[in-house]
Short mmCIF file of C-alpha atoms in Angstrom, two decimals:
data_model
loop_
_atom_site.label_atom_id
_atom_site.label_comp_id
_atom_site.label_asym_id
_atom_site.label_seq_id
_atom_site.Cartn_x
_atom_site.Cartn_y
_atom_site.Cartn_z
CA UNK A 47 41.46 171.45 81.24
CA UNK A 48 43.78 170.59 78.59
CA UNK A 49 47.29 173.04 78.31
CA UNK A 50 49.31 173.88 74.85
CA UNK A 51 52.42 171.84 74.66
CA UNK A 52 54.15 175.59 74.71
CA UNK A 53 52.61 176.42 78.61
CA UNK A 54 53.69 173.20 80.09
CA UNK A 55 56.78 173.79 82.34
CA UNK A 56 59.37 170.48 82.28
CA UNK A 57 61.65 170.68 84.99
CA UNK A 58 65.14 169.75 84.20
CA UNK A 59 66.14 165.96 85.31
CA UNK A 60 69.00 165.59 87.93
CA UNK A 61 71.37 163.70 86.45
CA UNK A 62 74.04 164.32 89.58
CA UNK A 63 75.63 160.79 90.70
CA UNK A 64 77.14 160.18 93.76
CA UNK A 65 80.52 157.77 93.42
CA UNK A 66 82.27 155.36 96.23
CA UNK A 67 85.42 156.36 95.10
CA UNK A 68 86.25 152.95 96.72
CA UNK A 69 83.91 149.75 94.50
CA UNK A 70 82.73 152.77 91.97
CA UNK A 71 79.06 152.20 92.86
CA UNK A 72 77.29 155.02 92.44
CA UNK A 73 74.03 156.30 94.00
CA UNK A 74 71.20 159.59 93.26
CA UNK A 75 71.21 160.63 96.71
CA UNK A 76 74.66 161.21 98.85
CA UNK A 77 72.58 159.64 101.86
CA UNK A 78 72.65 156.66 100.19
CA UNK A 79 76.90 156.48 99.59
CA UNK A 80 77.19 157.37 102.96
CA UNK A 81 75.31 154.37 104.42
CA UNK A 82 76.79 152.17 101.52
CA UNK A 83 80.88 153.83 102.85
CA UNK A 84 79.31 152.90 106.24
CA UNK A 85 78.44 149.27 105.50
CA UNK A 86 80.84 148.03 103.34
CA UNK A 87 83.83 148.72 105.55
CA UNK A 88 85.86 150.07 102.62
CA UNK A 89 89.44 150.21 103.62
CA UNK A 90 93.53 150.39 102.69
CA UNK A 91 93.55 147.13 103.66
CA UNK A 92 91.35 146.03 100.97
CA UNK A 93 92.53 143.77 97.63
CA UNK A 94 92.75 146.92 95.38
CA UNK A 95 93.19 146.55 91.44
CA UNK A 96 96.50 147.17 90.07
CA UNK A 97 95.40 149.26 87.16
CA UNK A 98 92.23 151.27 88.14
CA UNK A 99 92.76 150.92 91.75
CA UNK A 100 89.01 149.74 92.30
CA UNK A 101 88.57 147.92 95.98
CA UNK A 102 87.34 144.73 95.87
CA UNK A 103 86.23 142.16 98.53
CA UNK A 104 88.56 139.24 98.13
CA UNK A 105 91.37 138.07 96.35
CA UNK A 106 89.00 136.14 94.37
CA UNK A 107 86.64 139.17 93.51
CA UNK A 108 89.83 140.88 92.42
CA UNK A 109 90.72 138.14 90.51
CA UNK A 110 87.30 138.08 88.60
CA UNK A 111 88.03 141.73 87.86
CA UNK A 112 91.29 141.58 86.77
CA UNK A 113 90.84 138.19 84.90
CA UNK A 114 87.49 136.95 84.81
CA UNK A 115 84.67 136.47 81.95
CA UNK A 116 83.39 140.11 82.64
CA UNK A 117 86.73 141.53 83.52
CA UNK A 118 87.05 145.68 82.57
CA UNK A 119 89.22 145.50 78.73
CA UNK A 120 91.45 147.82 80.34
CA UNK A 121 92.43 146.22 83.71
CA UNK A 122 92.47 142.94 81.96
CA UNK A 123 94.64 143.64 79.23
CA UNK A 124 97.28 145.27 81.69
CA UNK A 125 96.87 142.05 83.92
CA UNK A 126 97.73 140.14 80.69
CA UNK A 127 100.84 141.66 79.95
CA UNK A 128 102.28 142.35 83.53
CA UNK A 129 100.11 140.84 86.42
CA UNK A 130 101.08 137.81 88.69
CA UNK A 131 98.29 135.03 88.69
CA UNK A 132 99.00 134.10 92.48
CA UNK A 133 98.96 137.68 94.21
CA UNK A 134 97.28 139.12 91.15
CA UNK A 135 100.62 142.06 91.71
CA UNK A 136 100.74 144.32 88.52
CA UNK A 137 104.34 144.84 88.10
CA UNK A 138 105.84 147.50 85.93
CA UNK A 139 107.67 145.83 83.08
CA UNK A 140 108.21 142.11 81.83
CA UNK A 141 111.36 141.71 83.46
CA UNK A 142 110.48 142.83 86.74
CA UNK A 143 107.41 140.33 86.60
CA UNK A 144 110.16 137.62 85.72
CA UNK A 145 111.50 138.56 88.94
CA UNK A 146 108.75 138.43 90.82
CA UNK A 147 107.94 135.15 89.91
CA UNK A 148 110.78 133.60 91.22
CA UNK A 149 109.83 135.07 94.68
CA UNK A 150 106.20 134.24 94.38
CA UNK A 151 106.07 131.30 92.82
CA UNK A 152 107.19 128.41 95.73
CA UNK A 153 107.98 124.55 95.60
CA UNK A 154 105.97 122.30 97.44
CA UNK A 155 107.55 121.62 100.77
CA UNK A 156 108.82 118.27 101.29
CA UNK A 157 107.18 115.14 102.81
CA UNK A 158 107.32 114.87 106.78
CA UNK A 159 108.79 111.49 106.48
CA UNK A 160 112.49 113.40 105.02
CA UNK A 161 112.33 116.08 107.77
CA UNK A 162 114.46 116.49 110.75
CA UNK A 163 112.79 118.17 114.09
CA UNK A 164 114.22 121.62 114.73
CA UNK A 165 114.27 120.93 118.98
CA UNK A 166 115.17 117.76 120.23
CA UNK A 167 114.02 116.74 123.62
CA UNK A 168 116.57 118.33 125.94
CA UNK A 169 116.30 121.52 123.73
CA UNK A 170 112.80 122.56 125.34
CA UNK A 171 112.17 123.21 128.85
CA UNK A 172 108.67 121.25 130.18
CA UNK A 173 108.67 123.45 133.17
CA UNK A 174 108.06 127.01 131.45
CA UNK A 175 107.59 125.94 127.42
CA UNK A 176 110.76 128.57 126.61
CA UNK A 177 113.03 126.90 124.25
CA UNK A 178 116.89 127.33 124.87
CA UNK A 179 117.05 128.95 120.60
CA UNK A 180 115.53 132.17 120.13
CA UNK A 181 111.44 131.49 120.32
CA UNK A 182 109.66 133.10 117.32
CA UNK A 183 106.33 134.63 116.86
CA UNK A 184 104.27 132.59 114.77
CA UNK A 185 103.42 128.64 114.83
CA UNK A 186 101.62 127.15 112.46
CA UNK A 187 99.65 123.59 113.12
CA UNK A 188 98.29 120.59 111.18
CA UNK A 189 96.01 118.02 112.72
CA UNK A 190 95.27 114.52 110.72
CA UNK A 191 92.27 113.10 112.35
CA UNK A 192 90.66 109.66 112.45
CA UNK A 193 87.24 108.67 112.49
CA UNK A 194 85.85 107.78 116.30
CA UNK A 195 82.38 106.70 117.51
CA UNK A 196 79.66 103.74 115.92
CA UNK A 197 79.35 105.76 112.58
CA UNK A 198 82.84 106.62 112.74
CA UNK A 199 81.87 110.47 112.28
CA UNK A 200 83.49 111.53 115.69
CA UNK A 201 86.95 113.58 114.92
CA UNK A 202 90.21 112.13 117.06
CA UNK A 203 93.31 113.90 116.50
CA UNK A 204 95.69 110.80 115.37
CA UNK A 205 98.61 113.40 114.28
CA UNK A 206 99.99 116.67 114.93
CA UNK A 207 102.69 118.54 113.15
CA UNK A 208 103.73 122.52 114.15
CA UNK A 209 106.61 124.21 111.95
CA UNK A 210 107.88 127.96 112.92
CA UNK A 211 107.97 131.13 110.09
CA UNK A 212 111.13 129.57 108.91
CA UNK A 213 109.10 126.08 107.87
CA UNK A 214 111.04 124.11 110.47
CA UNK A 215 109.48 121.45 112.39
CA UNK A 216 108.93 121.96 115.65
CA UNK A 217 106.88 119.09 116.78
CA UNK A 218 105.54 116.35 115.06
CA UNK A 219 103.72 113.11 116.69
CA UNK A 220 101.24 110.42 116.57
CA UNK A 221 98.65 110.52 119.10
CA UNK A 222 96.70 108.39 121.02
CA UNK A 223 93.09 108.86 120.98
CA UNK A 224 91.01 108.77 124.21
CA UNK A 225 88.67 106.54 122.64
CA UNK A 226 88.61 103.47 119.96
CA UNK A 227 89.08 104.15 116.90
CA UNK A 228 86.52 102.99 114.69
CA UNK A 229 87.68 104.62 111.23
CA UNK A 230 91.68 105.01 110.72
CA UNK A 231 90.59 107.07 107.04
CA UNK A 232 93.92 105.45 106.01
CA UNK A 233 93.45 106.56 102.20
CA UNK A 234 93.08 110.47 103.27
CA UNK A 235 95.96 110.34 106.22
CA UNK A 236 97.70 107.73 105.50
CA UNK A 237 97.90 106.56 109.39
CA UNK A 238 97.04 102.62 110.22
CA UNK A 239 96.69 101.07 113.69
CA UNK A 240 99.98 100.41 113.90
CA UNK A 241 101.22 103.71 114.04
CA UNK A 242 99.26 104.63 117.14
CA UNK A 243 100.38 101.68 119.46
CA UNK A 244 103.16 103.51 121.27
CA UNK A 245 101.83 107.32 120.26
CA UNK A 246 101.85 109.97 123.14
CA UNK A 247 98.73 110.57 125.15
CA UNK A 248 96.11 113.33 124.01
CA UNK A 249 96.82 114.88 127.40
CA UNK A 250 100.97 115.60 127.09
CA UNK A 251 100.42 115.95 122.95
CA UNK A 252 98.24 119.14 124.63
CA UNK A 253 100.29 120.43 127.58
CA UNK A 254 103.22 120.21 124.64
CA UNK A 255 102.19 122.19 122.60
CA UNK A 256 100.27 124.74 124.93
CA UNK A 257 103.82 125.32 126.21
CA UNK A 258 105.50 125.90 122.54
CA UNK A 259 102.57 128.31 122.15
CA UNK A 260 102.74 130.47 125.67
CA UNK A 261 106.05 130.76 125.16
CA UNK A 262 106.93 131.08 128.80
CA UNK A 263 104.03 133.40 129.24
CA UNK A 264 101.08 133.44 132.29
CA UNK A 265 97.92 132.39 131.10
CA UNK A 266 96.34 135.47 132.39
CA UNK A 267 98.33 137.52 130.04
CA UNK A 268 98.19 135.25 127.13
CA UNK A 269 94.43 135.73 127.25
CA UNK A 270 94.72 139.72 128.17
CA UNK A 271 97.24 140.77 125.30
CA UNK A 272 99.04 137.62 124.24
CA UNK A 273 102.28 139.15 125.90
CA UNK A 274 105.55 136.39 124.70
CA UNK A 275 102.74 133.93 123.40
CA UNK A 276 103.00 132.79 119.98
CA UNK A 277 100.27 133.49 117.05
CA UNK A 278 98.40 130.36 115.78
CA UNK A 279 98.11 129.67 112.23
CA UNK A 280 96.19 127.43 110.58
CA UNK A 281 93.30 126.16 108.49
CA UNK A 282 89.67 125.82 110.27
CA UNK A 283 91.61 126.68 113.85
CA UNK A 284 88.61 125.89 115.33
CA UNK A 285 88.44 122.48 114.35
CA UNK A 286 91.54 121.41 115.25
CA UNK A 287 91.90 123.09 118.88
CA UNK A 288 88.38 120.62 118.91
CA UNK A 289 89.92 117.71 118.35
CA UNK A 290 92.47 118.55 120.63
CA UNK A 291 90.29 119.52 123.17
CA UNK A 292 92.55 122.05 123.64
CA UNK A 293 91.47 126.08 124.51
CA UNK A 294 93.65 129.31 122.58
CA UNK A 295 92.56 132.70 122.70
CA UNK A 296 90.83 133.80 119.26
CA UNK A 297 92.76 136.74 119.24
CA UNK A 298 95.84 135.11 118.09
CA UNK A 299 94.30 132.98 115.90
CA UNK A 300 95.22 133.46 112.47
CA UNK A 301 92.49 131.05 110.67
CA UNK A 302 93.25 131.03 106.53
CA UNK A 303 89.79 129.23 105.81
CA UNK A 304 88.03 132.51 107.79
CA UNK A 305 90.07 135.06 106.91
CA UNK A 306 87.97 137.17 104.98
CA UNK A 307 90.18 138.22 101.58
CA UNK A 308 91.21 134.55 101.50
CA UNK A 309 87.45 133.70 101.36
CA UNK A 310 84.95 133.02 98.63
CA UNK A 311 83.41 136.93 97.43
CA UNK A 312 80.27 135.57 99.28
CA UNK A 313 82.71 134.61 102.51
CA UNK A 314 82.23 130.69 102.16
CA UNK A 315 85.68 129.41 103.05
CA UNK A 316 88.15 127.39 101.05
CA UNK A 317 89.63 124.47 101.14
CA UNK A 318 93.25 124.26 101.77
CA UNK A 319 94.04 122.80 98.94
CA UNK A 320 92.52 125.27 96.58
CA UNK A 321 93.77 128.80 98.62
CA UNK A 322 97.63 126.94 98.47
CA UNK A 323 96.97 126.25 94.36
CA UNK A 324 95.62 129.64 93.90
CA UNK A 325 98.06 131.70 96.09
CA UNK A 326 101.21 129.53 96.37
CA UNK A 327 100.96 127.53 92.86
CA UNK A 328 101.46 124.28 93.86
CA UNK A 329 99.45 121.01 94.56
CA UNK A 330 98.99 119.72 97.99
CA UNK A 331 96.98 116.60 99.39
CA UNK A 332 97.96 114.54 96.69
CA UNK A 333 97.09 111.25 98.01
CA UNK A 334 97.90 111.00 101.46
CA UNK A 335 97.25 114.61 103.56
CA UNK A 336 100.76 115.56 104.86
CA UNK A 337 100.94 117.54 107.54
CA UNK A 338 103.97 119.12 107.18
CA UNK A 339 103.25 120.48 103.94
CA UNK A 340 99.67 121.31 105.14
CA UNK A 341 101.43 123.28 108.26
CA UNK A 342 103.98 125.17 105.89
CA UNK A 343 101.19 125.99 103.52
CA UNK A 344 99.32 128.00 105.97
CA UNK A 345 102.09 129.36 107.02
CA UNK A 346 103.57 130.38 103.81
CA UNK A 347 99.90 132.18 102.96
CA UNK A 348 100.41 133.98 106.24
CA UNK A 349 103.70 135.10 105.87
CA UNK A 350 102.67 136.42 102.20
CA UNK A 351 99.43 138.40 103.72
CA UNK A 352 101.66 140.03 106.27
CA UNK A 353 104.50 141.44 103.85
CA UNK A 354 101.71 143.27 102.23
CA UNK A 355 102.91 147.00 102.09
CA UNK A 356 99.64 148.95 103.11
CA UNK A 357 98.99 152.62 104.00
CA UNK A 358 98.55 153.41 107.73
CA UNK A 359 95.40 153.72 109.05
CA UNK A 360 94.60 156.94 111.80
CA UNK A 361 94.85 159.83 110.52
CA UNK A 362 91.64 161.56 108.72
CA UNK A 363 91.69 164.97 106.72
CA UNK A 364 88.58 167.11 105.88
CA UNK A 365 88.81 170.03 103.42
CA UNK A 366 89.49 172.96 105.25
CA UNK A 367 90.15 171.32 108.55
CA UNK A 368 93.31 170.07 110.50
CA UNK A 369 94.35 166.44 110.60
CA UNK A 370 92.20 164.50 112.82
CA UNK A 371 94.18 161.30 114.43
CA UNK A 372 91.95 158.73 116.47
CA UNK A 373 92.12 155.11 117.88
CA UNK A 374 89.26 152.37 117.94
CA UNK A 375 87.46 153.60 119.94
CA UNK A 376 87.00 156.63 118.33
CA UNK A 377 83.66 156.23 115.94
CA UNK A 378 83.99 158.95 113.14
CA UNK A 379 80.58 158.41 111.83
CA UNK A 380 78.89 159.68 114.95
CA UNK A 381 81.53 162.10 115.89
CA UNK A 382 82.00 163.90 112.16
CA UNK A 383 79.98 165.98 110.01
CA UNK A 384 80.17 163.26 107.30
CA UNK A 385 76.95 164.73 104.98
CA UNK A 386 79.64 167.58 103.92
CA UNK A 387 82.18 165.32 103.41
CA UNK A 388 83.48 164.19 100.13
CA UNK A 389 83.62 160.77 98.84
CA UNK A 390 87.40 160.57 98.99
CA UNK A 391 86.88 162.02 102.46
CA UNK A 392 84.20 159.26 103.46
CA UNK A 393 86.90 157.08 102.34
CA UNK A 394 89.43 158.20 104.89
CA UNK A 395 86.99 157.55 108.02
CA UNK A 396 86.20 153.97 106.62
CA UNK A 397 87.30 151.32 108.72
CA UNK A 398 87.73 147.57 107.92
CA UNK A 399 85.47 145.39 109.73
CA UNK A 400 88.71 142.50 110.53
CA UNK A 401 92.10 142.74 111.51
CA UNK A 402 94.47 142.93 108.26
CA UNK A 403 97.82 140.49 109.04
CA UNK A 404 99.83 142.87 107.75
CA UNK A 405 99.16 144.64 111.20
CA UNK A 406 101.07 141.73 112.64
CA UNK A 407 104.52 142.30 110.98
CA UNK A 408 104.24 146.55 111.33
CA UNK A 409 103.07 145.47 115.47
CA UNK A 410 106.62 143.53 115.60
CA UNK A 411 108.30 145.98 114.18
CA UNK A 412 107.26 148.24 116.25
CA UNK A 413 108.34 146.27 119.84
#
């Protein structure tokens, strides 16, 4: 049965599109933004673009936005004229970028061999780990390692370095390996056989610095809350504390090469060198690996993640409702009516899926 072009009824197409007011992805079906809000962990914690205030993954995403080969003409124009290339900050004239740069943009620290230690040995107390100066929060460490074992691939801590937030050196020694070493990898660290004849034991190198980093505090509350205990900071935590054979609790860790807006967009980590040339602006590992500089570097990237001035977190507010304030372990996506909810609002109830270090410096302000 054939119909005249004038009987057929065409039903208008539905050209409604659903926006993450977050990454500007947009979806046909709301369903679909809610379990993209839900998944992506969209957050104020997240590297946000200057100009358009689009959320991006990483520091390196928002970097492609802002000044990559597909960059948006507007955003990257802006960037241009006003934006910092190491915190990729869009300030709000020339002269206050001019400013800015002479804050953000750091000198190389200097080699280990022209640095004095902070604590000499009478200053710290073996017994407890309190030192007699006023302990600080944060300790960054550096491990050089040497190559152990018949194809030389074992790692043996043969150095150790830990500065404080103010870049002074705190400890700093060779160490003797429990086994021979089979590969001293002079032309990456530097360190020949000679340098580890009269270097302290692996086992007081560790009960050292496990006192610098408990701070005078009982193991059982170091692993409960941290209490007095320091944060660790460093690059690939985990393999160092290996080649120390040495146990920390993750929860102070503060690991540069896995934390996640540091990170590659597709969360493969950096290497030290690259994070402290894109964020800092200045070469390290040139030659020998210091680890001095390698220790401030990681702190220095800390330090500039937690000054980061971000909103506070808590506090949701649905049209035509009160304010809703909860705590982790409230879960608003099973306790809210989310499906009436605008995107904004979905925003609100979004929750990052890692602990932003900024949270570190508003936690000490707070005690």
């Amino acid at each position: 049965m054939e119909f005249e072009p004038s009987e057929v009824s065409l039903q208008p197409l539905s050209t409604t599109r659903h926006k993450c007011s977050a990454c500007f992805k947009q979806y046909k079906k709301k369903e679909h933004l809610i379990e993209h809000i839900k998944t992506s962990y969209h957050s104020v914690h997240d590297p946000k673009c200057g100009v358009c205030n689009k959320h991006c993954k990483s520091f390196e995403s928002l970097r492609e936005h802002v000044a990559g080969p597909l960059s948006k003409v507007n955003c990257s124009s802006v960037f241009a004229e006003r934006g910092c290339i190491l915190c990729l900050k869009i300030c709000s004239s020339m002269d206050s970028l001019n400013e800015h740069k002479e804050i953000c943009h750091l000198a190389a620290p200097r080699p280990i061999d022209t640095v004095e230690m902070l604590y000499s040995e009478d200053e710290v107390d073996i017994s407890n780990g309190i030192s007699s100066r006023r302990s600080r929060e944060a300790v960054a460490i550096d491990c050089e390692m040497v190559g152990g074992g018949s194809d030389c691939s074992l790692d043996l801590c043969a150095r150790v370095c830990l500065v404080d937030k103010d870049e002074k050196l705190i400890f700093h020694t060779y160490v003797l390996p429990q086994i021979p070493v089979t590969d001293y990898r002079c032309e990456i660290t530097g360190i020949m056989e000679v340098n580890l004849r009269d270097a302290m034991p692996l086992n007081e190198v560790r009960e050292r610095i496990l006192q610098i980093l408990h701070n005078g505090e009982s193991i059982s509350r170091v692993r409960l809350d941290g209490g007095r205990a320091k944060v660790l900071v460093g690059h690939n935590l985990e393999k160092h504390l290996d080649c120390l054979q040495m146990n920390y609790p993750d929860h102070l860790w503060r690991d540069t090469a896995t934390y996640r807006p540091l990170m590659k967009t597709n969360f493969v980590s950096h290497s030290l060198k690259y994070v402290t040339k894109t964020y800092l602006g200045y070469d390290i590992q040139v030659g020998f690996h210091d680890p001095y500089q390698d220790s401030v570097s990681v702190m220095r990237l800390y330090k500039r993640i937690c000054s980061q001035d971000h909103p506070m977190e808590g506090t949701i507010r649905v049209s035509n409702s009160p304010a809703l304030s909860f705590n982790s372990s409230f879960d608003p996506w099973k306790s809210m009516a989310h499906e009436n909810m605008t995107p904004n609002e979905l925003i609100e109830i979004s929750r990052s899926n890692y602990k932003c270090w900024c949270l570190d410096s508003r936690d000490a302000a707070e005690r």
